[in-house]
XYZ file of C-alpha atoms in Angstrom:
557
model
C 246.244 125.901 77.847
C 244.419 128.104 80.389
C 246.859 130.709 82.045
C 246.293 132.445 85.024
C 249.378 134.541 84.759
C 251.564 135.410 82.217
C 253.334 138.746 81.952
C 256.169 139.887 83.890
C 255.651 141.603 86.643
C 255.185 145.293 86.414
C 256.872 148.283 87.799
C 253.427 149.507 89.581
C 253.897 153.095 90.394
C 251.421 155.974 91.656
C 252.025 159.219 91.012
C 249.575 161.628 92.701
C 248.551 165.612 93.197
C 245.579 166.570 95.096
C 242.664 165.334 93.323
C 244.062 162.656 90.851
C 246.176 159.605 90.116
C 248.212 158.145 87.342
C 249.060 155.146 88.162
C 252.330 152.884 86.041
C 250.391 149.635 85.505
C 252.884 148.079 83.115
C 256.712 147.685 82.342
C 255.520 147.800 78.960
C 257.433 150.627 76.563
C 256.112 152.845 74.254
C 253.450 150.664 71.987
C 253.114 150.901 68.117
C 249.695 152.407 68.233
C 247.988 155.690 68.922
C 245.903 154.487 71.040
C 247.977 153.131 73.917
C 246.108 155.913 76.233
C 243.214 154.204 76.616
C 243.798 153.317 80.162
C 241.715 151.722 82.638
C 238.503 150.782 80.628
C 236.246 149.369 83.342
C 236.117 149.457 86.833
C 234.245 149.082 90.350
C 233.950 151.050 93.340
C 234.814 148.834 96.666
C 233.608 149.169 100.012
C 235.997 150.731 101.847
C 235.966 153.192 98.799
C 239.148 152.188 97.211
C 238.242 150.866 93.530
C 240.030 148.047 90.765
C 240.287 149.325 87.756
C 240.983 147.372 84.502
C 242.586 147.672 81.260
C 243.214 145.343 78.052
C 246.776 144.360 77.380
C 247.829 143.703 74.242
C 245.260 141.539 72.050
C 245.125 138.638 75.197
C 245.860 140.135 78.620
C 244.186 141.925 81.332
C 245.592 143.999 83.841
C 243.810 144.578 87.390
C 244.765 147.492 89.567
C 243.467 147.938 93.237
C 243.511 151.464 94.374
C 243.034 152.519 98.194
C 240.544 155.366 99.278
C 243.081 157.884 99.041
C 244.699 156.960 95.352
C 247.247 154.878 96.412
C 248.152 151.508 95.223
C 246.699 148.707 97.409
C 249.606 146.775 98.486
C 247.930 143.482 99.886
C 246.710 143.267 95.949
C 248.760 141.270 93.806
C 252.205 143.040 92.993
C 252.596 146.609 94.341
C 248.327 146.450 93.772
C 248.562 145.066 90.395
C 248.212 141.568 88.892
C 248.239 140.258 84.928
C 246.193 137.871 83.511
C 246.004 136.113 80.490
C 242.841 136.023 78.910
C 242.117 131.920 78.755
C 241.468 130.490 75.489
C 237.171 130.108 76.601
C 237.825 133.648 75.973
C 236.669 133.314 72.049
C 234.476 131.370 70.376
C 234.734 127.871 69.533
C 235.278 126.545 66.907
C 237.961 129.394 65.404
C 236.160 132.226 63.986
C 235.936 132.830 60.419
C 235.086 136.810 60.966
C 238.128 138.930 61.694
C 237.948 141.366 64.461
C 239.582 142.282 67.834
C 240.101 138.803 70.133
C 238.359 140.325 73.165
C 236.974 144.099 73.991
C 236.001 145.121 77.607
C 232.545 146.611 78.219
C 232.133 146.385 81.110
C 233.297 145.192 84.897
C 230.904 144.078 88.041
C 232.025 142.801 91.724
C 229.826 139.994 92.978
C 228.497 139.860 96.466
C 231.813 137.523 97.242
C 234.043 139.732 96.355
C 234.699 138.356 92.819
C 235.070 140.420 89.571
C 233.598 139.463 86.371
C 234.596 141.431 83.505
C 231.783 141.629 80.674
C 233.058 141.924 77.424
C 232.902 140.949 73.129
C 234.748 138.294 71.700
C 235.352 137.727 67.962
C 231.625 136.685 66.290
C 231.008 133.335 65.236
C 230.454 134.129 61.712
C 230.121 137.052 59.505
C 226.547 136.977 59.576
C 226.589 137.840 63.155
C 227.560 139.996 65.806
C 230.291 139.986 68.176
C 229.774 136.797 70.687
C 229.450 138.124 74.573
C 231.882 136.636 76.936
C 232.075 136.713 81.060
C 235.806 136.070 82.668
C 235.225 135.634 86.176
C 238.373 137.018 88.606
C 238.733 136.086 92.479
C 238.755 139.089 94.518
C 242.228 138.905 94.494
C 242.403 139.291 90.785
C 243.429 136.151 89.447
C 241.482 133.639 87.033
C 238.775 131.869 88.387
C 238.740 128.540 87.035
C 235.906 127.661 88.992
C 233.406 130.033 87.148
C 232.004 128.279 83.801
C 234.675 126.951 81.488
C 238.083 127.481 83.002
C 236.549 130.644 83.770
C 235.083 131.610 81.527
C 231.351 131.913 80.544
C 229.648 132.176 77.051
C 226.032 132.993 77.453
C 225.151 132.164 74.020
C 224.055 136.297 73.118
C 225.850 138.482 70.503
C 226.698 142.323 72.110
C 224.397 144.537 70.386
C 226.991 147.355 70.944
C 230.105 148.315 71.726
C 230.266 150.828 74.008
C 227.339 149.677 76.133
C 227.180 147.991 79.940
C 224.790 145.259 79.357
C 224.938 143.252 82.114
C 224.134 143.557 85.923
C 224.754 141.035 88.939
C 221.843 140.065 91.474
C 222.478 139.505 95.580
C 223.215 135.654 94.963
C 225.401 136.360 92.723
C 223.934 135.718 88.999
C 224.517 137.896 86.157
C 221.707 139.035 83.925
C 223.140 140.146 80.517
C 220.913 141.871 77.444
C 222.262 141.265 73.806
C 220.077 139.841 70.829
C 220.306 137.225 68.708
C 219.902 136.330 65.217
C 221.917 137.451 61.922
C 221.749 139.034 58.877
C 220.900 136.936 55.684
C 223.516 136.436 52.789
C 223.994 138.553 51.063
C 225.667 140.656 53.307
C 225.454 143.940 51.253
C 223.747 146.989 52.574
C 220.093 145.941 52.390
C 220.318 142.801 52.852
C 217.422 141.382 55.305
C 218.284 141.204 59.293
C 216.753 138.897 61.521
C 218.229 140.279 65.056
C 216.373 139.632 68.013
C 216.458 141.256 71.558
C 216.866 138.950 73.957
C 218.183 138.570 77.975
C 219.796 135.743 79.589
C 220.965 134.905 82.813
C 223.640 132.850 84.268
C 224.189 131.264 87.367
C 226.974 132.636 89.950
C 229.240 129.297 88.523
C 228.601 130.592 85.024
C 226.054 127.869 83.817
C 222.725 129.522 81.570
C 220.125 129.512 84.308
C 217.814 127.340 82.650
C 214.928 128.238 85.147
C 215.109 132.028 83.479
C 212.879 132.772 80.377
C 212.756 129.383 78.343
C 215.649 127.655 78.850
C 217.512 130.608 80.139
C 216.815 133.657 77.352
C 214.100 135.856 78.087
C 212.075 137.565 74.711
C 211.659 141.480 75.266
C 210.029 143.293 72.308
C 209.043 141.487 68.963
C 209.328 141.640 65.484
C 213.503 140.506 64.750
C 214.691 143.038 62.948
C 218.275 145.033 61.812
C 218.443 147.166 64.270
C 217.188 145.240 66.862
C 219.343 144.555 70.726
C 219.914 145.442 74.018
C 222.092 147.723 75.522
C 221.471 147.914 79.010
C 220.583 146.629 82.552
C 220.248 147.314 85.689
C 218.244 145.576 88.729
C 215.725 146.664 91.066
C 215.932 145.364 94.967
C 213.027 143.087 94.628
C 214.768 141.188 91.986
C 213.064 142.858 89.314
C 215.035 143.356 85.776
C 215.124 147.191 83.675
C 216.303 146.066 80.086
C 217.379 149.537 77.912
C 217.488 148.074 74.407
C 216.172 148.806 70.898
C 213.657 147.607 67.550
C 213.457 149.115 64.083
C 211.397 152.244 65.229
C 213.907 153.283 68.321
C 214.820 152.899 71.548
C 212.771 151.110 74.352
C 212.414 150.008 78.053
C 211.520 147.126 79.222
C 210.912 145.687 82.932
C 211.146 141.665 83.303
C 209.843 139.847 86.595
C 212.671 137.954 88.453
C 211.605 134.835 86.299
C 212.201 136.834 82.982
C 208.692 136.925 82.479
C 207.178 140.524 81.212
C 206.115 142.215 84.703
C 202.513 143.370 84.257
C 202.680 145.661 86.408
C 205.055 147.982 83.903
C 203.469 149.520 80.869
C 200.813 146.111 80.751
C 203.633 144.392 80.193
C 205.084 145.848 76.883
C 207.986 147.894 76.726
C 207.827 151.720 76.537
C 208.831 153.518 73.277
C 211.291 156.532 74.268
C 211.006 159.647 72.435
C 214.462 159.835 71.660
C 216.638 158.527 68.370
C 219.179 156.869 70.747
C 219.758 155.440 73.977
C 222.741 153.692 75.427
C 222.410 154.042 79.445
C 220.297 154.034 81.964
C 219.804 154.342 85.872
C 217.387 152.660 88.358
C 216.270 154.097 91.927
C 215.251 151.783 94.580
C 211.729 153.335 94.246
C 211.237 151.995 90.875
C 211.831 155.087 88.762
C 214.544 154.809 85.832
C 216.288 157.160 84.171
C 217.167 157.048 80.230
C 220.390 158.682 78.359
C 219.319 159.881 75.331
C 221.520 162.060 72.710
C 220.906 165.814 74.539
C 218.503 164.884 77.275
C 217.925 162.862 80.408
C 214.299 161.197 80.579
C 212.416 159.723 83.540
C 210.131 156.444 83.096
C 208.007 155.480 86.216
C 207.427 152.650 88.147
C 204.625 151.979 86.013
C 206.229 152.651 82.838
C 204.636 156.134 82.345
C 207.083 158.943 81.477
C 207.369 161.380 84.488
C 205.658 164.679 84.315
C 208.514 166.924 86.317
C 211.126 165.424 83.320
C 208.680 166.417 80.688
C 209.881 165.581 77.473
C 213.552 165.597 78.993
C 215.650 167.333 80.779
C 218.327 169.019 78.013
C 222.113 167.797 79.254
C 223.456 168.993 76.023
C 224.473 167.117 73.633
C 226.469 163.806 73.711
C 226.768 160.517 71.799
C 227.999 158.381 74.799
C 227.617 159.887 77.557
C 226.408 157.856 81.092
C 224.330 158.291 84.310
C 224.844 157.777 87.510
C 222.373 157.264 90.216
C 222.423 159.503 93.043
C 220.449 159.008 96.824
C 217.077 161.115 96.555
C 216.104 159.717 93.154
C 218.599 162.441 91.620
C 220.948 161.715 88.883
C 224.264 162.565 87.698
C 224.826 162.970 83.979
C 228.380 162.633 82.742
C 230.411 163.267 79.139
C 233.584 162.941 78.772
C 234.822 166.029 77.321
C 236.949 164.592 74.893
C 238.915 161.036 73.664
C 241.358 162.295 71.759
C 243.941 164.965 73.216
C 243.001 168.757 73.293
C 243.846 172.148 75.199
C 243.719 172.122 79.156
C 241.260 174.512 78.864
C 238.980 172.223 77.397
C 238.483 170.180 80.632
C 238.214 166.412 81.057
C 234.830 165.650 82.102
C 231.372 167.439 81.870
C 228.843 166.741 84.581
C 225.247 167.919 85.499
C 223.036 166.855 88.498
C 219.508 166.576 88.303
C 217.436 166.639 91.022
C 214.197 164.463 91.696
C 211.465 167.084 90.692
C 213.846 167.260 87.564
C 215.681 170.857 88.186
C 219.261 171.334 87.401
C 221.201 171.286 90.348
C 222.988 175.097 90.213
C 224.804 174.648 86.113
C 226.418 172.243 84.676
C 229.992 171.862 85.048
C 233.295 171.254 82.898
C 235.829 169.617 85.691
C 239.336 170.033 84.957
C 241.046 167.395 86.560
C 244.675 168.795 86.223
C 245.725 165.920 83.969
C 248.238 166.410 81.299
C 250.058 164.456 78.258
C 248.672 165.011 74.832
C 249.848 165.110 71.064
C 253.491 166.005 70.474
C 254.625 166.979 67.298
C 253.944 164.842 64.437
C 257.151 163.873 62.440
C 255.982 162.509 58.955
C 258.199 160.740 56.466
C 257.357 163.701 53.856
C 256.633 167.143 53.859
C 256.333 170.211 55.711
C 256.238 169.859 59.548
C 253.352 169.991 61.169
C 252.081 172.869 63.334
C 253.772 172.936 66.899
C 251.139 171.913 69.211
C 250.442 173.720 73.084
C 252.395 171.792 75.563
C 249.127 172.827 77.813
C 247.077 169.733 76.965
C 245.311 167.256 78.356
C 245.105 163.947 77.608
C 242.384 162.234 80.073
C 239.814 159.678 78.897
C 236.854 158.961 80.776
C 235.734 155.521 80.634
C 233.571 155.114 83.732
C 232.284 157.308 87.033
C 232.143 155.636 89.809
C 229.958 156.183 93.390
C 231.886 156.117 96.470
C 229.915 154.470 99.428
C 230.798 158.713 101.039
C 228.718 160.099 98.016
C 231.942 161.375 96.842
C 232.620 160.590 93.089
C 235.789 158.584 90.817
C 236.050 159.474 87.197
C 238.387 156.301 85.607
C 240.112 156.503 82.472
C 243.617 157.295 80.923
C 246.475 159.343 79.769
C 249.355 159.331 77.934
C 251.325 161.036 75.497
C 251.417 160.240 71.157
C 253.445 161.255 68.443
C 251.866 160.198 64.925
C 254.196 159.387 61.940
C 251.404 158.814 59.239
C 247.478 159.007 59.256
C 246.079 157.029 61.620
C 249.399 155.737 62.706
C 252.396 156.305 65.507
C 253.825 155.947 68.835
C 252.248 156.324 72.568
C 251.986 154.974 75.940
C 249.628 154.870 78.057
C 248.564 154.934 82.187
C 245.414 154.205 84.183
C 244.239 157.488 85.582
C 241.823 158.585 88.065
C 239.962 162.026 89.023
C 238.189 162.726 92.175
C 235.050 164.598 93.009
C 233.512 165.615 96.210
C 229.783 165.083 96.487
C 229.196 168.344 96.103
C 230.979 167.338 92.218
C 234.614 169.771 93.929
C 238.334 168.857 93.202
C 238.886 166.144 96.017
C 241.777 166.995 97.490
C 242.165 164.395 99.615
C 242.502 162.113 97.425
C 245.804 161.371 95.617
C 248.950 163.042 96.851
C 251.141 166.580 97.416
C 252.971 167.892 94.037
C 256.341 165.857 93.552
C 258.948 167.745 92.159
C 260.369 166.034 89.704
C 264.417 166.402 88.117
C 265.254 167.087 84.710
C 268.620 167.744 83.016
C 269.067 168.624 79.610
C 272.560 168.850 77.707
C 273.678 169.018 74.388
C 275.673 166.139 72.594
C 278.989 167.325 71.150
C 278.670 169.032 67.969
C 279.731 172.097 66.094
C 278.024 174.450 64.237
C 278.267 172.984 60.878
C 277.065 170.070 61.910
C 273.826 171.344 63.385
C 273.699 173.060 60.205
C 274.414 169.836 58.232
C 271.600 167.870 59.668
C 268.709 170.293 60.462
C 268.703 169.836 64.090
C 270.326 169.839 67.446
C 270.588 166.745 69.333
C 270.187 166.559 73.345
C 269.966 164.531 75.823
C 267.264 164.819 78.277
C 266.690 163.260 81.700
C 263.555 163.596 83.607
C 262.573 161.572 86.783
C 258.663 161.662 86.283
C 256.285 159.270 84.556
C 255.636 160.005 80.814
C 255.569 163.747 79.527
C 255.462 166.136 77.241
C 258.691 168.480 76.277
C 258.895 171.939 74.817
C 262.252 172.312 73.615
C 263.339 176.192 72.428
C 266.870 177.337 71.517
C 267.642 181.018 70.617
C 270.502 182.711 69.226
C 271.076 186.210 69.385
C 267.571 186.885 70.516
C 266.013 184.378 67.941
C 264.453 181.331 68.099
C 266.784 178.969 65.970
C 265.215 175.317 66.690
C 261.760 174.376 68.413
C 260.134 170.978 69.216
C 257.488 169.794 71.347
C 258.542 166.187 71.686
C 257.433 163.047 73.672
C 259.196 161.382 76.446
C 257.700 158.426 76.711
C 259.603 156.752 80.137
C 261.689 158.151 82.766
C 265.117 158.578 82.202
C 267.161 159.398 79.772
C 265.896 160.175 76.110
C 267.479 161.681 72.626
C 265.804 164.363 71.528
C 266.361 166.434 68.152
C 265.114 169.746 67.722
C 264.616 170.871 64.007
C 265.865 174.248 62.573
C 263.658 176.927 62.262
C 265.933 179.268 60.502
C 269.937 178.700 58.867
C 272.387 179.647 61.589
C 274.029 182.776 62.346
C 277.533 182.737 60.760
C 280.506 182.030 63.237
C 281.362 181.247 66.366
C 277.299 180.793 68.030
C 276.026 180.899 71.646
C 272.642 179.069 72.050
C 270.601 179.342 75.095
C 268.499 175.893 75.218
C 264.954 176.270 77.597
C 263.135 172.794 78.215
C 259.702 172.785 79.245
C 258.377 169.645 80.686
C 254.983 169.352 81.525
C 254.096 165.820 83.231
C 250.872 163.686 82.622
C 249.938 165.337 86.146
C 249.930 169.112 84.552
C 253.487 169.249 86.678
C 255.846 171.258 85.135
C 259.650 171.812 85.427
C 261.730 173.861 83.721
C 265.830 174.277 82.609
C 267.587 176.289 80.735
C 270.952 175.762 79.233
C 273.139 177.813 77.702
C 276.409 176.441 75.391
C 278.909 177.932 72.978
C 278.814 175.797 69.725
C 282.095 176.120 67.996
C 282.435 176.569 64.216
């Protein structure tokens, strides 16, 4: 059966400092995964330049968060700003698949002129000679199913998503969607060079969902030609006459094409062809109102003209460093911003979380490129393996932000969306984390915005040893404590010295508020007799904020 709703209701909470968010989507615990810091994986600016944000849950749920201007959450949304939704059964193909894969993957979110969200995203292919089928679940505005679009809500435009990580679709003023995918499949057998037959192809649906048979031929539009492997699109954006940008691929590279609003070719673009881009890869693009587009490639930004011509003041590119998925964002004055994240996986504060340059319309650098450092925190604790030695203590300075999409703000003023959270891996590949939707903010001058999340909390933290005696520590390798912090999740840096030694060390996850057990290893055997420790916890939050206290006991023989 369809369901609208079907998770308990969370325990929304914000957390702010001057310039970012983290906001406590779930009531979810600590997940059996190392990759519960994904976060908020799509989103949309609003308005009133608030945002919703969105994030998978589990393998069949979506969770919506509304955010106000300022970070907060919006209250008049859902719960506390948040609502969970199941994703309907419409959500994968029909009949069952026979290919295994992931039931549903997010690409990509859009807000109709009504106020309604419609989240773009992969389901499980139809067979294993194909690709992953696309798949549009239509929210109100108040983030519930929308039984009313398509199927139960949900629409199936008949394409495969020629990638992953791409945002292939784009919504027109009345409200339909144009999507770019291909179609087609490879031929049995499915080894390595086995012949393709993929096709690049865009569709449209109507604002109810239904394939918008007055598009293309019967709905599907035919950009580029022959089929081939590594043929598909990736990309689309609109013009405001209607007209369509299609950023997709054939066998010899990447290509743009521009469709009339009928899906015919528009003659008036490169005589109606599409325009081979000098570059081995291309995932994202950006459209001016004037007609001129602007093309990701893997170091460099290039500029196609409203006639399909590549622009003289980008040359042969304008060099952005490089990056595999990085996006654009259009900025007023035909300028553009380019944006990386500067890592998924956790690293060193130092690193930063997001690099961003602006180019300007005659195609100069605006002053140099920047690494943005949020202020986010979180990261990799220890690792604590079933066998062998332990791991190298890692910094507690970390940070653990993921970029998944930037955002305009209707003030010019920017919203990097993504995640945090803190892991501890037990094997390769394997472990423990948790996760929370996060959010960076940029002035438009691409500054901290501090007026956007909230002043430093001071969070509480007490740390005490369990009753034990020397030989016992001894016994077992470790101290035990108990620690109780008041903040979201966190990182700890536990350190306990002994007559001007360190004795025990651990950096160790907490992965909730409250109170948690944590044991601290031996570095080194005890001193003999009667032993007074001094115990120093260092806990940095997933908002960089850190407390600190230290302890000092008498551990009898």
């Amino acid at each position: 059966m369809i369901g609208a709703v079907a998770f308990a209701a969370s325990a929304a909470v914000a957390a702010g400092d001057p310039g970012r968010v983290v906001l406590t989507v779930s009531a979810a615990g600590p997940q059996p995964t190392v990759d519960a810091a994904a976060g908020a994986t799509a989103a949309v600016a609003l308005p009133d330049g608030g945002a919703v944000l969105l994030g998978l849950e589990g393998e069949r749920g979506l969770v919506v968060a509304r955010i106000r201007a300022d970070g907060a959450l919006a209250s008049g949304f859902g719960r506390r700003g948040v609502v969970h939704a199941a994703l309907p059964e419409g959500a994968t193909p029909s009949p069952p698949p026979r290919a295994a894969g992931r039931v549903f993957r997010v690409l990509q979110m859009l807000r109709a002129p009504d106020g309604r969200l419609l989240v773009i995203g992969m389901g499980t292919s139809r067979t294993l000679l194909e690709l992953p089928q696309m798949v549009v679940v239509a929210l109100t505005a108040s983030g519930v199913l929308d039984t009313t679009f398509g199927d139960h809500g949900v629409a199936r435009p008949g394409l495969q998503a020629s990638c992953g990580v791409c945002r292939p679709a784009a919504i027109q003023p009345d409200g339909s969607i144009v999507l770019s995918g291909n179609l087609g499949s490879t031929s049995p057998p499915t080894g390595p060079d086995a012949p393709a037959f993929f096709e690049w192809y865009v569709a449209r649906l109507t604002p109810r969902g239904d394939v918008d048979g007055s598009f293309g031929q019967g709905g599907f539009a035919a950009v580029g030609k022959p089929p081939g492997r590594n043929v598909g699109g990736y990309a689309t954006s609109l013009l405001p006459d209607g007209r369509i940008l299609a950023l997709g691929r054939d066998d010899t590279g990447p290509q743009l094409m521009r469709l009339l609003p009928s899906g015919a070719a528009d003659p008036s673009f490169h005589a109606a062809t599409p325009v081979a881009l000098p570059v081995p890869f291309a995932f994202s693009l950006a459209t001016h109102p004037d007609g001129f587009t602007d093309v990701r490639g893997p170091d460099r930004v290039l500029r196609v003209d409203p006639d399909g011509a590549l622009d003289p003041a980008f040359g042969a590119g304008v060099d952005v460093g490089p990056s595999f998925l990085g996006g654009l964002l259009a900025l007023p004055g035909r300028s553009v911003l380019a944006y990386d994240a500067a890592g998924f996986d956790p690293r060193p504060a130092s690193a930063g979380d997001l690099r961003v340059t602006k180019i300007l319309a005659d195609g100069r650098i605006d002053a140099t490129p920047r690494l943005v450092a949020f202020g986010f925190g979180g990261g990799l604790a220890r690792s604590r393996l079933d066998s062998g030695p332990p791991s190298p203590l890692p910094a507690l300075a970390q940070t653990s932000f993921r970029a998944s999409e930037v955002l305009l703000r209707p003030d010019r003023s920017v919203l990097a969306v993504g995640g945090v959270g803190v892991v501890r891996y037990t094997g390769e590949g394997s472990g423990v984390s948790t996760g929370r939707f996060a959010v960076g903010a940029l002035t438009p001058g691409l500054a901290l915005d501090t007026r956007f999340g909230g002043p430093v909390r001071r969070e509480r933290l007490r740390v005490r040893p369990t009753e034990e005696r020397r030989r016992t520590v001894q016994r077992h390798g470790r101290f035990v404590l108990r620690v109780r912090y008041s903040g979201t999740a966190a990182l700890a840096h536990i350190r306990i010295r002994a007559r001007g030694r360190v004795i025990a060390e651990e950096l160790e996850p907490l992965f909730a508020p409250g109170t948690s057990t944590v044991k601290v290893p031996l570095r080194r055997r005890l001193p003999a007799g009667r032993l007074r420790v001094t115990i120093t916890a260092e806990v940095r939050s997933l908002l960089a904020d850190v407390v600190t206290q230290t302890v000092r006991v008498t551990l009898p023989r």
